[in-house]
Every structure is written in C-alpha cells, then in structure tokens.
PDB file of C-alpha atoms in Angstrom:
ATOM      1  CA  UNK A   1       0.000   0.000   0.000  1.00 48.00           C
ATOM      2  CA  UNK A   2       1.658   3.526  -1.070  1.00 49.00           C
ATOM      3  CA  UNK A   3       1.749   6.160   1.211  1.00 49.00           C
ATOM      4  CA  UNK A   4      -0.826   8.223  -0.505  1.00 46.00           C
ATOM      5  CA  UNK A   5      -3.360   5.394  -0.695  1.00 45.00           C
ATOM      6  CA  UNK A   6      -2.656   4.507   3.312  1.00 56.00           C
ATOM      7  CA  UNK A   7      -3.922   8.227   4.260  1.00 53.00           C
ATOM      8  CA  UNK A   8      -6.760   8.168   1.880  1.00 49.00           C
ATOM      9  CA  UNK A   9      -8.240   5.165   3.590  1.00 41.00           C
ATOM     10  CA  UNK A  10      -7.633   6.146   6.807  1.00 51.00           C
ATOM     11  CA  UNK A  11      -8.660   9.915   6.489  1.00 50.00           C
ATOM     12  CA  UNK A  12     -11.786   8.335   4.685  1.00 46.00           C
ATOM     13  CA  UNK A  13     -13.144   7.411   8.448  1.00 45.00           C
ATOM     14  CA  UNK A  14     -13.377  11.214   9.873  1.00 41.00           C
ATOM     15  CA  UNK A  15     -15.431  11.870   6.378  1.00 42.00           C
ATOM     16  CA  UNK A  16     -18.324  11.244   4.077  1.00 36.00           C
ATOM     17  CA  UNK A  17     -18.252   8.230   1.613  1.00 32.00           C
ATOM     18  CA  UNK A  18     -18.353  10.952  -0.796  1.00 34.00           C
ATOM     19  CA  UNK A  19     -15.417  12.644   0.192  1.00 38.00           C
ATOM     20  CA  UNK A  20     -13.683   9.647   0.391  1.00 38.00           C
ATOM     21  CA  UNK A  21     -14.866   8.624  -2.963  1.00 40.00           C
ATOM     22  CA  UNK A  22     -13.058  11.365  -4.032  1.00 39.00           C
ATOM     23  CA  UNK A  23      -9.638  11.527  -2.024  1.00 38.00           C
ATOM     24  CA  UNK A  24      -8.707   8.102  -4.348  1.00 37.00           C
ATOM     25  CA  UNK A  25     -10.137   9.029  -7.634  1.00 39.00           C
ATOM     26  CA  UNK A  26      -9.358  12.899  -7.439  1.00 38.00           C
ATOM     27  CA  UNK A  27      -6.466  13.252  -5.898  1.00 40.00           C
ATOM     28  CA  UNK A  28      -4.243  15.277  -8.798  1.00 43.00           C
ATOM     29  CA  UNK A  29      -7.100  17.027  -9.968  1.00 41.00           C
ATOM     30  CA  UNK A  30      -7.904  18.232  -6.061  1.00 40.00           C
ATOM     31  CA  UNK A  31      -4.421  18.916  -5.337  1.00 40.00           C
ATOM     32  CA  UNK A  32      -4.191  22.239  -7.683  1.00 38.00           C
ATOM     33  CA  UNK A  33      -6.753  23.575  -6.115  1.00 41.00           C
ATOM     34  CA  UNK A  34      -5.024  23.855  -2.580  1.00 43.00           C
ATOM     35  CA  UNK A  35      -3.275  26.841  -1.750  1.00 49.00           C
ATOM     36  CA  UNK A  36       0.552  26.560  -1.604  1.00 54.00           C
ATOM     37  CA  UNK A  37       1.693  24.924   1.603  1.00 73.00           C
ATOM     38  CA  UNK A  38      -1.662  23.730   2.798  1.00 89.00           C
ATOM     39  CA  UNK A  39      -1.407  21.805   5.867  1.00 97.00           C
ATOM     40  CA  UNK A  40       2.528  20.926   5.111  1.00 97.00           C
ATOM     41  CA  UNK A  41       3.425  23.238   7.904  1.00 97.00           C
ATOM     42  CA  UNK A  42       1.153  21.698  10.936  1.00 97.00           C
ATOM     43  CA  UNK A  43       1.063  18.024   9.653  1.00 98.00           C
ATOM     44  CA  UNK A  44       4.728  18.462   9.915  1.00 97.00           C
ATOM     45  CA  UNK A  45       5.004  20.011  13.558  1.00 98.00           C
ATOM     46  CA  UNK A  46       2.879  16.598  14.527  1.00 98.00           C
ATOM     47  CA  UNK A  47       5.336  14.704  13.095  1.00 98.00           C
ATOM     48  CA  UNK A  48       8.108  16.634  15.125  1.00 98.00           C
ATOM     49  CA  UNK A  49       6.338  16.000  18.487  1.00 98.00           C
ATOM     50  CA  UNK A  50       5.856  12.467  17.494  1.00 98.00           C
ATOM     51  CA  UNK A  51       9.707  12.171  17.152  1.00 98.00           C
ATOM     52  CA  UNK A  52       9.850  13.363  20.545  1.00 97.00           C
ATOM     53  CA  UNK A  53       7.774  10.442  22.236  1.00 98.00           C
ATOM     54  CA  UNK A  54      10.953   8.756  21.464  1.00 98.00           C
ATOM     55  CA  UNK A  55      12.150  10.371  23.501  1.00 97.00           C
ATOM     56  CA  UNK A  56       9.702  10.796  26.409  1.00 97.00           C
ATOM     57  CA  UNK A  57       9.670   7.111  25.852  1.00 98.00           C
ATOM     58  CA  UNK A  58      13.436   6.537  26.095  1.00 97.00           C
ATOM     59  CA  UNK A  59      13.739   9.055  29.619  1.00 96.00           C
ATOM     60  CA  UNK A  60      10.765   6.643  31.391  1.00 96.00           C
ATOM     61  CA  UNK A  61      11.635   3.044  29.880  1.00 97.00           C
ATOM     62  CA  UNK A  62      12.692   0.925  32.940  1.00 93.00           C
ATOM     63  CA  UNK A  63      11.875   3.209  35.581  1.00 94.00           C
ATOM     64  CA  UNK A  64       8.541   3.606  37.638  1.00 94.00           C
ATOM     65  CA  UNK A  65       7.251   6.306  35.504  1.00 93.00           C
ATOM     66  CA  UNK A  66       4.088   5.507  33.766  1.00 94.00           C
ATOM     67  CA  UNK A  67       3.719   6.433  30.109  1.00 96.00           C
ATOM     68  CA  UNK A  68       0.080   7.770  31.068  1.00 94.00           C
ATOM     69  CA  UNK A  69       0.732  11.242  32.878  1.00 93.00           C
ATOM     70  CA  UNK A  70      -3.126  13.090  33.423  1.00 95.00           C
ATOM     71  CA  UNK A  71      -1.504  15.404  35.375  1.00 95.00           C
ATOM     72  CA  UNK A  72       0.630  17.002  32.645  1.00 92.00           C
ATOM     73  CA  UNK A  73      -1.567  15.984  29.764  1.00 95.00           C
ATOM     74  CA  UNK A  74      -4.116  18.412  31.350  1.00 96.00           C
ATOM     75  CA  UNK A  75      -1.958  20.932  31.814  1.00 95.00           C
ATOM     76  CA  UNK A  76      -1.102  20.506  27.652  1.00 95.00           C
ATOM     77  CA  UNK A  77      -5.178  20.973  27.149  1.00 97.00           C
ATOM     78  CA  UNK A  78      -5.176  23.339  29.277  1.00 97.00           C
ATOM     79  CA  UNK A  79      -2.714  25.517  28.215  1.00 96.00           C
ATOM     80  CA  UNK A  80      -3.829  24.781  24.456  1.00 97.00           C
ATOM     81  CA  UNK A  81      -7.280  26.298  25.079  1.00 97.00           C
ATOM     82  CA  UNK A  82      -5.905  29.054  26.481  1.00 97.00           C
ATOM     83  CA  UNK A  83      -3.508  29.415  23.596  1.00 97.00           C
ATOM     84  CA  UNK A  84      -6.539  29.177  21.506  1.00 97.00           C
ATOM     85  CA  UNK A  85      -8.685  31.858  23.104  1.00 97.00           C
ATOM     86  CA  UNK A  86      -5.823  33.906  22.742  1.00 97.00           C
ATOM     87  CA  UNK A  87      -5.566  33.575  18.959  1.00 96.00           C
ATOM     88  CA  UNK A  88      -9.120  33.977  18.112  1.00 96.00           C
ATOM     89  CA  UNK A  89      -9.732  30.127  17.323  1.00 96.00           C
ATOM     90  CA  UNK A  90     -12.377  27.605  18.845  1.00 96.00           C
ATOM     91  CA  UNK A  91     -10.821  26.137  21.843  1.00 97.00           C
ATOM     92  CA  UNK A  92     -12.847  22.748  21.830  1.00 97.00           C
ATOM     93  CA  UNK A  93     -11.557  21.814  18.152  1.00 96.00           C
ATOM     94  CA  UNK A  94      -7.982  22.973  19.537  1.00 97.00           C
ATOM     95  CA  UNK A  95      -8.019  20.736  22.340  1.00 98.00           C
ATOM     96  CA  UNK A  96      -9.311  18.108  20.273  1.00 97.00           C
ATOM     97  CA  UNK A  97      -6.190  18.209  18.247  1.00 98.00           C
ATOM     98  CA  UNK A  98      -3.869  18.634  20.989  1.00 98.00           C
ATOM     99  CA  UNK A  99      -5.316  15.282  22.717  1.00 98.00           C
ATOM    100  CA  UNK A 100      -4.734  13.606  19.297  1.00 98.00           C
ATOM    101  CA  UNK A 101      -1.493  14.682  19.797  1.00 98.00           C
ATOM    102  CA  UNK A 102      -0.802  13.332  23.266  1.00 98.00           C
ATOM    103  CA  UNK A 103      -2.987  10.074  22.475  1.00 98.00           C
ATOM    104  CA  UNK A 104      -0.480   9.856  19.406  1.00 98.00           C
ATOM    105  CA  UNK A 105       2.416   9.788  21.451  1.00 98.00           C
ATOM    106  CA  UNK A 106       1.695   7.014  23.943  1.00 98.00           C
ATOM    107  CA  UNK A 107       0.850   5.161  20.355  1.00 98.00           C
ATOM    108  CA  UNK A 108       4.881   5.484  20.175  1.00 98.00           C
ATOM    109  CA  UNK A 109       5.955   5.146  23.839  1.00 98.00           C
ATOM    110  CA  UNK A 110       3.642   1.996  24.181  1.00 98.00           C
ATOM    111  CA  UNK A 111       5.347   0.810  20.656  1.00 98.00           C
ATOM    112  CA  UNK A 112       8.647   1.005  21.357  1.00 98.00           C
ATOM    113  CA  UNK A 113       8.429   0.011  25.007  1.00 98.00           C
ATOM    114  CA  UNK A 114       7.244  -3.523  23.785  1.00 98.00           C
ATOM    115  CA  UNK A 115       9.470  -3.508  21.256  1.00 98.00           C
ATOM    116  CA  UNK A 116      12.733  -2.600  23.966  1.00 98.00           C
ATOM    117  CA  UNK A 117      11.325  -5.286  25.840  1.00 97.00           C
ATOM    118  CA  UNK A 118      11.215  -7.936  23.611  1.00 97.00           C
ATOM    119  CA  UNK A 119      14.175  -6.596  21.869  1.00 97.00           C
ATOM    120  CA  UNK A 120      16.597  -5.040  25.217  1.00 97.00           C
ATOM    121  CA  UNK A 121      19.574  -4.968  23.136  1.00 97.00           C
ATOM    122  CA  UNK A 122      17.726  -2.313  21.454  1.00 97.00           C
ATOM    123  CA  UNK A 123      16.737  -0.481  24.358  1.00 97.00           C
ATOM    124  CA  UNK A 124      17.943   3.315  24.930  1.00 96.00           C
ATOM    125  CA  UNK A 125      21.268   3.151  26.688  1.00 94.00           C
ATOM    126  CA  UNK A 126      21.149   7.058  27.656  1.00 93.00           C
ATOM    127  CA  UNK A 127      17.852   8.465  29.639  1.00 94.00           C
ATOM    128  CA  UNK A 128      17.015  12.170  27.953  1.00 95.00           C
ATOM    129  CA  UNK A 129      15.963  14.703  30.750  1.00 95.00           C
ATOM    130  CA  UNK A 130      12.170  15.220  30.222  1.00 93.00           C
ATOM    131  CA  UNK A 131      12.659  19.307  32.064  1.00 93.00           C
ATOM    132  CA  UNK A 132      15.322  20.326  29.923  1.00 95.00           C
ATOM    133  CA  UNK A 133      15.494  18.115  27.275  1.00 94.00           C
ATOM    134  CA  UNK A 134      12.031  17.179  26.084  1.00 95.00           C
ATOM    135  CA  UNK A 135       9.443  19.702  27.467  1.00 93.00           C
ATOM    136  CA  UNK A 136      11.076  23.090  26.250  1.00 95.00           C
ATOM    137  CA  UNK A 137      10.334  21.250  22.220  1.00 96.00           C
ATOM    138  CA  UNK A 138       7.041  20.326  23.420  1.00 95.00           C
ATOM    139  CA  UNK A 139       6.145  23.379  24.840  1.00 94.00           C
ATOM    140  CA  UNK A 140       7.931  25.556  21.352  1.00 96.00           C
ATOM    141  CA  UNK A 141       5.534  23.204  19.110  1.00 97.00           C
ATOM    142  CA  UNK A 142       2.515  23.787  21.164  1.00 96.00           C
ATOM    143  CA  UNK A 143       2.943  27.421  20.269  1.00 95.00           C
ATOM    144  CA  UNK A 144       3.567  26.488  16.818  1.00 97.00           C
ATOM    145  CA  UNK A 145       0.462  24.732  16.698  1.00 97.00           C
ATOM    146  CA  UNK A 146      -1.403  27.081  17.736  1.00 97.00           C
ATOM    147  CA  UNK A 147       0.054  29.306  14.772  1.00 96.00           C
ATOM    148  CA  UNK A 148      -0.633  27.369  12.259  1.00 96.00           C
ATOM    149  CA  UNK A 149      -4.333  26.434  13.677  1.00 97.00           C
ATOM    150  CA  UNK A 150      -4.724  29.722  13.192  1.00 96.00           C
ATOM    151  CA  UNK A 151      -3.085  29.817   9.606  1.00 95.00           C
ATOM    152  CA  UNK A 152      -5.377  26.557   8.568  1.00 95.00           C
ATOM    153  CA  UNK A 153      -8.970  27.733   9.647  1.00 94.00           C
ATOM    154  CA  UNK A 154     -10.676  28.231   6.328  1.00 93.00           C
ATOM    155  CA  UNK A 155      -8.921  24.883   5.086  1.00 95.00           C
ATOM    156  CA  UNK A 156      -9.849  22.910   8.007  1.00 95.00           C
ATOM    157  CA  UNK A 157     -12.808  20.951   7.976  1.00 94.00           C
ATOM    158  CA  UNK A 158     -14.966  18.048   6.742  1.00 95.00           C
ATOM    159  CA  UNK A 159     -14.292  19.191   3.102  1.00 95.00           C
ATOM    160  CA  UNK A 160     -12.639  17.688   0.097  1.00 95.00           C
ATOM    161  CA  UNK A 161     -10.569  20.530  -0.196  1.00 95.00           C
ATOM    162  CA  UNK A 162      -8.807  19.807   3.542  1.00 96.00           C
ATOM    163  CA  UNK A 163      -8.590  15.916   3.256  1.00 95.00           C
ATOM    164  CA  UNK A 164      -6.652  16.229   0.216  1.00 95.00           C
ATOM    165  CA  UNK A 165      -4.256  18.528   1.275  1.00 96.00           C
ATOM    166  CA  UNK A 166      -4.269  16.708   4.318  1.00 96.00           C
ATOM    167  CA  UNK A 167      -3.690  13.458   2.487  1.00 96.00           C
ATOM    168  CA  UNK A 168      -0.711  15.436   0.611  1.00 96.00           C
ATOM    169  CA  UNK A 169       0.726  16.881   3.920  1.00 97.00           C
ATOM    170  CA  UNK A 170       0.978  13.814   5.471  1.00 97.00           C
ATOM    171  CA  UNK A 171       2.375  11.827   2.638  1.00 96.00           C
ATOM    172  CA  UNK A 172       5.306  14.535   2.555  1.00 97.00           C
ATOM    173  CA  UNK A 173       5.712  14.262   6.272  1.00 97.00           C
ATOM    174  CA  UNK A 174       6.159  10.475   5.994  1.00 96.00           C
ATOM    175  CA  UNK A 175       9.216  10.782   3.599  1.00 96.00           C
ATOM    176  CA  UNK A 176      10.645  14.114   5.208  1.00 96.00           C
ATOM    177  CA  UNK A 177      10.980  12.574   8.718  1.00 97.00           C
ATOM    178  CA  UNK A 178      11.559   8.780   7.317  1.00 97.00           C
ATOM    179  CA  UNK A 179       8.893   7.805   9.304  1.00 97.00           C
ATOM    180  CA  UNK A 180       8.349   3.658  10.211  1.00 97.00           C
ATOM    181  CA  UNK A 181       5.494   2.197  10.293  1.00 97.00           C
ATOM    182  CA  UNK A 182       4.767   2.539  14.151  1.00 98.00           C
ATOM    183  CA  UNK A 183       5.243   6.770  13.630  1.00 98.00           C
ATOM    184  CA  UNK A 184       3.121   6.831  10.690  1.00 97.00           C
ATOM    185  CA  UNK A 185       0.858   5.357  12.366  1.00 97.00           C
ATOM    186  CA  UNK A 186       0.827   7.662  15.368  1.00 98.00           C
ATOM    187  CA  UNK A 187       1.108  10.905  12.778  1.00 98.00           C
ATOM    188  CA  UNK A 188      -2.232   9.543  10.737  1.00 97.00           C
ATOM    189  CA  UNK A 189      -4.103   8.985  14.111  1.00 97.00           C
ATOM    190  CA  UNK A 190      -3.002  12.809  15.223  1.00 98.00           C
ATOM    191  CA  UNK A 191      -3.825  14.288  12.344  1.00 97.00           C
ATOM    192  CA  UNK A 192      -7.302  12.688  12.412  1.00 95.00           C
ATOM    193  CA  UNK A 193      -9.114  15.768  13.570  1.00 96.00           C
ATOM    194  CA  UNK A 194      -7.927  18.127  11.303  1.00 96.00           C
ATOM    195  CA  UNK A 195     -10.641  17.790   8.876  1.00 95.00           C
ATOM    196  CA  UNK A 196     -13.161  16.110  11.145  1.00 90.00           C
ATOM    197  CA  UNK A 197     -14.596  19.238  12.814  1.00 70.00           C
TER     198      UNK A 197
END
C-alpha cells in the first residue's frame, strides 16, 4: 500500500463516503486547487512531536514512571485552550487536536516500550531529561500549533478541499521525517481531527 493510498483510507473514516470517494479518484485534480503549503506546515510540527515520544519514551523506559501522565496531559489541554482563546480560534476543536497529539504519542511510547522489551539490546542506553530536554520542544511546538491552527482555519474541515491537502501533507511528512510504520501510524491517528470538525 503507497503512502498516498494509506492516508486516503484512513482519512476516509473522519469523512463522508463521498469525500472519500473522491480523495482516491481525485487526488491530482484536487491537489491544484489547494493553496501553496496547505497543511505541510502543521502536519509536519505533529510529526516533530511524534519524534519526541521517542524520547519521552526513552527518559521513562525501565523506571517507575508511567507512560500515562493526566496530570501534565491536562496541563497541555489546558494551556492549548488558552492558547486558543488567545488567537481567536475555537478552543474545543484545539483541544481536540492537541489530545490527538498526546494520544499519538503514547501510540509510540507503548510501541517502542514492547518492542525494547522484547528486543533489550535495542533499548535506549542514555535516559534524555524530560525538564530540559524534552518539554522546552514540546512546549515551542505547542505554540507552533497554535500558529498554524490559526493559519489553517478556512482549510480545516470536513471538506474535500482539507482531506486532500491533508492526504498530501501527510504523505510529505512520511518521507521528510523517514517515518516507520509505528510513527506513521501515530502521525495519521493525530492528524485525524484536522478535517473532522
């Protein structure tokens, strides 16, 4: 299955039969009607904090810390609606797509923690510093995001239009950050609500 074809069918869930219809007979003809960049710019910041579960993953493999954190996942929400108010955007679609984002990255940490314990010679071998190491690029994307949330509006949406540039985003994403299979995976699941609103 090509990478194009993989985020038609899933993106093809979060819309009409109609749209989806579309996505995989359409897709060159749609594409030119997309303004330049699209969603290039925030499909690719999810694929940067995806990266990072790696991570997030690699600073609490083998310890006691659990890869479920409420605590600071609501602060993320919390600060995201905030963010959102802020910028003049709906804060309940923003904190939908921020908790795509954190459900995204336990998708990773839960991956590669089964695969470092099958696997332990591929385990981490140095444990990053979530404070110092990890949070400040979370917390520079979250403001990011918010930008380009911002930027997006008008594309964003149950719409032709937004599934096929999301369909293109994502498919440059995949090749720009060499993603595997288990971060593709995570990137097409956080992208999800980007034209499900």
């Amino acid at each position: 299955m090509s990478a194009t074809t993989a985020w038609s069918w899933r993106l093809a869930s979060v819309c009409t039969v109609a749209v989806a219809g579309l996505v995989t007979s359409a897709l060159p003809a749609q594409a030119a009607s997309v303004p330049a960049g699209g969603l290039t710019a925030l499909v690719g910041l999810s694929a940067e904090r995806i990266l990072l579960a790696d991570k997030v993953a690699a600073a609490k493999f083998g310890t006691t810390a659990p890869i479920e954190d409420p605590v600071r996942e609501q602060q993320v929400l919390d600060q995201a609606a905030a963010l959102a108010v802020q910028a003049g955007i709906d804060p309940v679609d923003t904190v939908e797509f921020f908790r795509a984002q954190i459900e995204s990255s336990k998708v990773v940490q839960r991956g590669l923690f089964d695969l470092w314990t099958r696997r332990p010679e591929l385990a981490p071998t140095e444990r990053p510093d979530l404070a110092t190491e990890v949070r400040p690029e979370l917390d520079r994307i979250t403001v990011q995001f918010i930008g380009e949330l911002a930027a997006s509006e008008s594309l964003r949406g149950p719409t032709p239009r937004c599934v096929v540039s999301l369909v293109v985003a994502g498919t440059k994403a995949e090749r720009q950050y060499r993603l595997d299979r288990l971060h593709e995976r995570a990137l097409r699941g956080a992208v999800t609500p980007v034209c499900a609103r």
